[in-house]
Coordinates of N, CA, C and O in Angstrom, one line a residue:
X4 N 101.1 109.0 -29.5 CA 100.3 108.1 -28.6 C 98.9 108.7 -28.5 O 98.6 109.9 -28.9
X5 N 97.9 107.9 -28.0 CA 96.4 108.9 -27.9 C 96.4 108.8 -26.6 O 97.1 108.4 -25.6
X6 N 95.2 109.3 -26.9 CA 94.8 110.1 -25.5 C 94.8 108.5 -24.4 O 95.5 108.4 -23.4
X7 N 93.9 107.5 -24.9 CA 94.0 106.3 -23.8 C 95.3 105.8 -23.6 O 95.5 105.1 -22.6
X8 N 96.2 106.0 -24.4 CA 98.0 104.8 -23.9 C 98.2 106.0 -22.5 O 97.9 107.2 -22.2
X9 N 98.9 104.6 -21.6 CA 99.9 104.9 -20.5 C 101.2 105.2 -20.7 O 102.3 104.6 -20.7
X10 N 100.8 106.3 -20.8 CA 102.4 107.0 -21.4 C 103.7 106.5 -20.2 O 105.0 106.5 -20.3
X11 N 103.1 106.3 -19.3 CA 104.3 106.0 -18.1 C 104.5 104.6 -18.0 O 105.4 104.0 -17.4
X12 N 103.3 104.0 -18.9 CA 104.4 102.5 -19.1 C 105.4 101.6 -19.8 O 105.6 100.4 -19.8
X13 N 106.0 102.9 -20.7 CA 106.7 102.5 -22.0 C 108.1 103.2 -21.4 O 107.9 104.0 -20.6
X14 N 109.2 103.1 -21.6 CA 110.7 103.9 -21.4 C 110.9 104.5 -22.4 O 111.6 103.8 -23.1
X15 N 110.5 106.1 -23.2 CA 110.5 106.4 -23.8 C 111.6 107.1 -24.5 O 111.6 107.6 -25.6
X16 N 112.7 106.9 -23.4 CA 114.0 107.1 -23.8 C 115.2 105.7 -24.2 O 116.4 105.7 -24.2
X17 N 114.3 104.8 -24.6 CA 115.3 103.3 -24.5 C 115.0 103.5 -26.0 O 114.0 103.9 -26.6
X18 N 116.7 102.9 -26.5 CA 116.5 103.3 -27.8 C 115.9 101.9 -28.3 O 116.2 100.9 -27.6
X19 N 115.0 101.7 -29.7 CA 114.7 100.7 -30.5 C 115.7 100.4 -31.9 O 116.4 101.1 -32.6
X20 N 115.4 98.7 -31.7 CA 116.0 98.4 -33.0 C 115.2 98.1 -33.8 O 114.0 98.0 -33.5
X21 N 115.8 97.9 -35.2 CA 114.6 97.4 -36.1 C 114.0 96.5 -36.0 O 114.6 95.4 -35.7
X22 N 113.0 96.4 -36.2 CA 111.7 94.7 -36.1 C 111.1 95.4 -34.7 O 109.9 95.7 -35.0
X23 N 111.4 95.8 -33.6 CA 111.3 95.7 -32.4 C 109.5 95.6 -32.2 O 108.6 95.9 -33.0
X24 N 109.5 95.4 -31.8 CA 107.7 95.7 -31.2 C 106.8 96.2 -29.9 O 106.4 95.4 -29.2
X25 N 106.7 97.0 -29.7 CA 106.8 97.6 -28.4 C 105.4 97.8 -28.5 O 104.8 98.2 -29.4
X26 N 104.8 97.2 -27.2 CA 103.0 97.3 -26.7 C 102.6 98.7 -25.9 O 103.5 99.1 -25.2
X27 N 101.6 99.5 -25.9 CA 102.0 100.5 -25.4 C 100.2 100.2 -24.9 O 99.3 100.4 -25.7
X28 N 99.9 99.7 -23.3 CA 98.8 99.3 -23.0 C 97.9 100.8 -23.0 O 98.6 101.8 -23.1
X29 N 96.8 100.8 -22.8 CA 95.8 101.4 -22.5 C 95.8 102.4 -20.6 O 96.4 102.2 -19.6
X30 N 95.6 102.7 -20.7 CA 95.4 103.6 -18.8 C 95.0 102.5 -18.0 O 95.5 101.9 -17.1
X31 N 93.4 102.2 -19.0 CA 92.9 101.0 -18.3 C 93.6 99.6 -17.8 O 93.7 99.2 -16.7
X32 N 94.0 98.9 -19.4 CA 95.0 98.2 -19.1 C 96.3 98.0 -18.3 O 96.7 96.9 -17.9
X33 N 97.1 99.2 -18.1 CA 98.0 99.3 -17.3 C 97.3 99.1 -15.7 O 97.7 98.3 -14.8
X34 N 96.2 99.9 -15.5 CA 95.7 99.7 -14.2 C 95.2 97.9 -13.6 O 95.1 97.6 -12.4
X35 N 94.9 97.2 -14.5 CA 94.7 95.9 -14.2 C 96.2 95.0 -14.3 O 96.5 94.0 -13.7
X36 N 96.8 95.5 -14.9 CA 98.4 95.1 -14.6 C 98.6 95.6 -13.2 O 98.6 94.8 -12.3
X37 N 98.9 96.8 -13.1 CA 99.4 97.2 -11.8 C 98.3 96.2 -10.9 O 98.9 95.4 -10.3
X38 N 97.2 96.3 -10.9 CA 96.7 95.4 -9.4 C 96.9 94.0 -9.4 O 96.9 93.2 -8.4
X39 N 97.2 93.8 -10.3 CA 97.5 92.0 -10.6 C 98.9 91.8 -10.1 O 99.3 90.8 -9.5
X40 N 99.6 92.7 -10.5 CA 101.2 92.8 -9.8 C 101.3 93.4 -8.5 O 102.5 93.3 -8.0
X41 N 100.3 93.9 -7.7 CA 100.1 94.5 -6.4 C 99.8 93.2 -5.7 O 100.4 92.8 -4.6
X42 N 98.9 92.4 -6.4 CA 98.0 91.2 -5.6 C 99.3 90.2 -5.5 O 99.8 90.1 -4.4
X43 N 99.8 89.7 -6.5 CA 101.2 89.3 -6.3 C 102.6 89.1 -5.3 O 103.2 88.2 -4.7
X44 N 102.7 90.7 -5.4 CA 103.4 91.1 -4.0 C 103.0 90.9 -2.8 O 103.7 90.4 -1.9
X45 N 101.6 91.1 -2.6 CA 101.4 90.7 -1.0 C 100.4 89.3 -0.7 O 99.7 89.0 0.2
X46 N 100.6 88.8 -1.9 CA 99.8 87.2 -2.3 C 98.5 86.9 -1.8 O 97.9 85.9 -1.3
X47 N 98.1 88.1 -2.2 CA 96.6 87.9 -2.1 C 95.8 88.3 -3.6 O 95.9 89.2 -4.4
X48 N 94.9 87.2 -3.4 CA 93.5 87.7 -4.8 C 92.9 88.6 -5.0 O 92.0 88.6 -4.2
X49 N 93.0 89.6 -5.8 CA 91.9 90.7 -5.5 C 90.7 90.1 -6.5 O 90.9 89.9 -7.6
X50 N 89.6 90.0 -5.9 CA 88.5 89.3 -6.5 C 87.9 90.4 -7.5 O 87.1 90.1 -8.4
X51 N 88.2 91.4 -7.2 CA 87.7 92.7 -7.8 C 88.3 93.0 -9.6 O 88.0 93.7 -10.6
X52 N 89.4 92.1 -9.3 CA 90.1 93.0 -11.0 C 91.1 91.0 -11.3 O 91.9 90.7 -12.3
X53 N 90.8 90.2 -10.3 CA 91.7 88.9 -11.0 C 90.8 88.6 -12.0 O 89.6 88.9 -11.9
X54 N 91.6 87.9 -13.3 CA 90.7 87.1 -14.2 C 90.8 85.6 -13.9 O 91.2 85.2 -12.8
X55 N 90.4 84.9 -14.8 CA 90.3 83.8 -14.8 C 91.5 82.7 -14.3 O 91.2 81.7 -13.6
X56 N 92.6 82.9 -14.6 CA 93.7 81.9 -14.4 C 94.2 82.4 -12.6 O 94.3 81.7 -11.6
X57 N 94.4 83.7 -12.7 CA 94.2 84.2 -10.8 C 93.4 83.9 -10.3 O 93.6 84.1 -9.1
X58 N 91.9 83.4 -10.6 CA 91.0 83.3 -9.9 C 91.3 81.6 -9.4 O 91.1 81.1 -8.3
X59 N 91.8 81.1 -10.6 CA 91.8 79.7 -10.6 C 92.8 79.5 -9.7 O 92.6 78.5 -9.0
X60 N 93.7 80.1 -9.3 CA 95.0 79.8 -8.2 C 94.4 79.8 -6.4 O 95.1 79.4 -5.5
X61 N 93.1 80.4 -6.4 CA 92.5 80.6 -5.0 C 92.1 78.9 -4.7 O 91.6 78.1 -5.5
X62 N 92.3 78.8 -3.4 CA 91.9 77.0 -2.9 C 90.6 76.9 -3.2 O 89.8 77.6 -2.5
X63 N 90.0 76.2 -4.2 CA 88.8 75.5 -4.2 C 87.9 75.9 -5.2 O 86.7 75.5 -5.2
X64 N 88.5 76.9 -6.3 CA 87.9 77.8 -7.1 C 88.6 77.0 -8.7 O 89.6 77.4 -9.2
X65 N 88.0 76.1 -9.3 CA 88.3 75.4 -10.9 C 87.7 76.4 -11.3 O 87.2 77.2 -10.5
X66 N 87.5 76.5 -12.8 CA 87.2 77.0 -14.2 C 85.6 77.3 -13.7 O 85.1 78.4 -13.9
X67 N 84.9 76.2 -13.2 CA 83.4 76.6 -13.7 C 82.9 77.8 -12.3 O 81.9 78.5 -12.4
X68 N 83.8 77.9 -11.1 CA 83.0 78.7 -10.1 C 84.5 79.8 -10.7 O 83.8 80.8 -10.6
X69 N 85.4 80.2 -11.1 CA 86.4 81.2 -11.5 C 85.3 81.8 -12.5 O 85.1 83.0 -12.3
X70 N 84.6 81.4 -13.4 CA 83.6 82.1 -14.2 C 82.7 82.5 -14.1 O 82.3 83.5 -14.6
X71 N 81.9 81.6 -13.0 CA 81.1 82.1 -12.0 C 81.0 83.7 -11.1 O 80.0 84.5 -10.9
X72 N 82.4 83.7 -10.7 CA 83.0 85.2 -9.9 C 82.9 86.2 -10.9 O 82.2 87.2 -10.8
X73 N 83.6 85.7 -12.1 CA 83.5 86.9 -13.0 C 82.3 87.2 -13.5 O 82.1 88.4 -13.3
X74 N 81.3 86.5 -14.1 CA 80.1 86.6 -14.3 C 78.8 87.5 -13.0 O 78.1 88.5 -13.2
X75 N 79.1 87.0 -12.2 CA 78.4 88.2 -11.5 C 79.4 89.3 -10.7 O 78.7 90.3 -10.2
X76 N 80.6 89.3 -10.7 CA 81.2 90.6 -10.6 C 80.5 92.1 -11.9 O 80.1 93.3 -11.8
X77 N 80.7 90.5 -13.4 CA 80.0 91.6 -14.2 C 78.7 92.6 -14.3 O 78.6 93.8 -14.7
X78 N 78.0 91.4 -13.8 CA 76.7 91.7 -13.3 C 76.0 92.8 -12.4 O 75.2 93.7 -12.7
X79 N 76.6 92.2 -11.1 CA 76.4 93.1 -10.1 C 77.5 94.3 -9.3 O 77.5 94.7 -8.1
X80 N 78.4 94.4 -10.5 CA 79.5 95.1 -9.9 C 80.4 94.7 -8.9 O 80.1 93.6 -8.3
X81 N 81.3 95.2 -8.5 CA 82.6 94.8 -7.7 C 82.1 94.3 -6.3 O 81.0 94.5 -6.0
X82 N 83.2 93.6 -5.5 CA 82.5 93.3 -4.5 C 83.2 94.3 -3.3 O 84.4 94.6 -3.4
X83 N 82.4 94.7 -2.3 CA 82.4 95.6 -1.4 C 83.3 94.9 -0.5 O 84.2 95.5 0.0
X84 N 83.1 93.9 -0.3 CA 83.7 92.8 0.8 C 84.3 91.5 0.7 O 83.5 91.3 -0.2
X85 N 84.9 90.5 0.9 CA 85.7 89.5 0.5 C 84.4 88.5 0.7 O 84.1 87.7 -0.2
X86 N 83.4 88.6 2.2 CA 82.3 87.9 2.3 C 81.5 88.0 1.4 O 80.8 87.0 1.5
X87 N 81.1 88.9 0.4 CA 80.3 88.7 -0.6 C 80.1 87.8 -1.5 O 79.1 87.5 -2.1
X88 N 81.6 87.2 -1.6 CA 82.1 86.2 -2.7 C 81.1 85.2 -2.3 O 80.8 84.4 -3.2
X89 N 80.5 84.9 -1.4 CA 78.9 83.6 -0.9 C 78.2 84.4 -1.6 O 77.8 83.5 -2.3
X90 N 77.6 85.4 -2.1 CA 76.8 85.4 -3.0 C 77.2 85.2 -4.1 O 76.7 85.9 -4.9
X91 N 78.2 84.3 -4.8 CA 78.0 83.5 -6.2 C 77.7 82.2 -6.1 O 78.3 81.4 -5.4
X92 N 76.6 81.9 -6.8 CA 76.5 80.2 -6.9 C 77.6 79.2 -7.0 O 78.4 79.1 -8.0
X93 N 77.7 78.5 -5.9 CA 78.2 77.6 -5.5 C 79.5 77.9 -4.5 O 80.4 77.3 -4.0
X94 N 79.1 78.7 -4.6 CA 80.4 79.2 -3.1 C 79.6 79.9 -1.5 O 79.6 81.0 -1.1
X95 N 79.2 78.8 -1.0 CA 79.2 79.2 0.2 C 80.0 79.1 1.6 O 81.2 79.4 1.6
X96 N 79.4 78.7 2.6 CA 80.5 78.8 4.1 C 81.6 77.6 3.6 O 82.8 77.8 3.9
X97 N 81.3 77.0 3.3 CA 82.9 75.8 3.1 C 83.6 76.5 2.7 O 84.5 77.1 3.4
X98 N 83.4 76.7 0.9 CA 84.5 77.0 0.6 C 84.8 78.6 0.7 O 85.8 79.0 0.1
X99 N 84.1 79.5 1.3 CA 84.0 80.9 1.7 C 85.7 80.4 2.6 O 86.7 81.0 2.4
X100 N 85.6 79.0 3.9 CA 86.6 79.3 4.7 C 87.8 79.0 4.1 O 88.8 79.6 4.6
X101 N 88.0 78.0 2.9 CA 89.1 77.5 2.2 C 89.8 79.3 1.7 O 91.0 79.6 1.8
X102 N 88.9 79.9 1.2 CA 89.4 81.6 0.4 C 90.2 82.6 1.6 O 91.2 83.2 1.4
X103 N 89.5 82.6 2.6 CA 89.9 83.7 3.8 C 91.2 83.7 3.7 O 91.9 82.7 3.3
X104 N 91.6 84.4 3.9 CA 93.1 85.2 4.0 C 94.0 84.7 2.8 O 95.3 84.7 2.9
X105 N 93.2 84.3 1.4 CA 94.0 84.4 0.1 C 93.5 85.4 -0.6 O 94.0 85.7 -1.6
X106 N 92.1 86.3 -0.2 CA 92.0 87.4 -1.6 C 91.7 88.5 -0.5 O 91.6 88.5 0.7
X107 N 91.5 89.4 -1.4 CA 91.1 90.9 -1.3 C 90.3 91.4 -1.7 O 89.9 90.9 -2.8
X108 N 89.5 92.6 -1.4 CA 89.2 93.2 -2.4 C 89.6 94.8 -2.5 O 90.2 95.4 -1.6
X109 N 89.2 95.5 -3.5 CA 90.1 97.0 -3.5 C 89.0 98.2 -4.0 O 89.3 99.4 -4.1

């Protein structure tokens, strides 16, 4: 393995058969799994690490403001606070109240 695989996300003692194919994600990658599976558990969005199809599951958020979030997340880095999400175009106090108590941030 190199140095970036998540050595603790593979069972390294499960025996393989032939053909098998086994993914062996990144540190990084494992870490956006784990929060996406965290956000899950306690059913909330983390606006900070959802992509596109999670983003789309929040009340009031289609394709073009879900790309919106991610675009200036990219931008201006993570958000500090769940109210920040009004600073993306086209999301203000309405639909800021439809989001409250479905995301997070971490």
């Amino acid at each position: 393995m190199t140095d970036e695989a998540a050595q603790t996300a593979v069972n390294q003692a499960e025996l393989l058969t032939d053909g098998q194919m086994i993914e062996i994600p990144t540190k990084e990658e494992q870490q956006v799994r784990t929060a996406a599976e965290e956000a899950r558990l306690d059913g909330l969005v983390n606006i900070n690490t959802a992509g596109l199809e999670e983003l789309k599951t929040l009340p009031g958020i289609g394709d073009s403001k879900a790309r919106s979030i991610i675009a200036y997340r990219e931008k201006n880095g993570a958000f500090k606070a769940t109210t920040d999400i009004k600073n993306v175009d086209g999301i203000g106090d309405g639909i800021y109240a439809k989001l409250e108590g479905c995301m997070k941030v971490d």
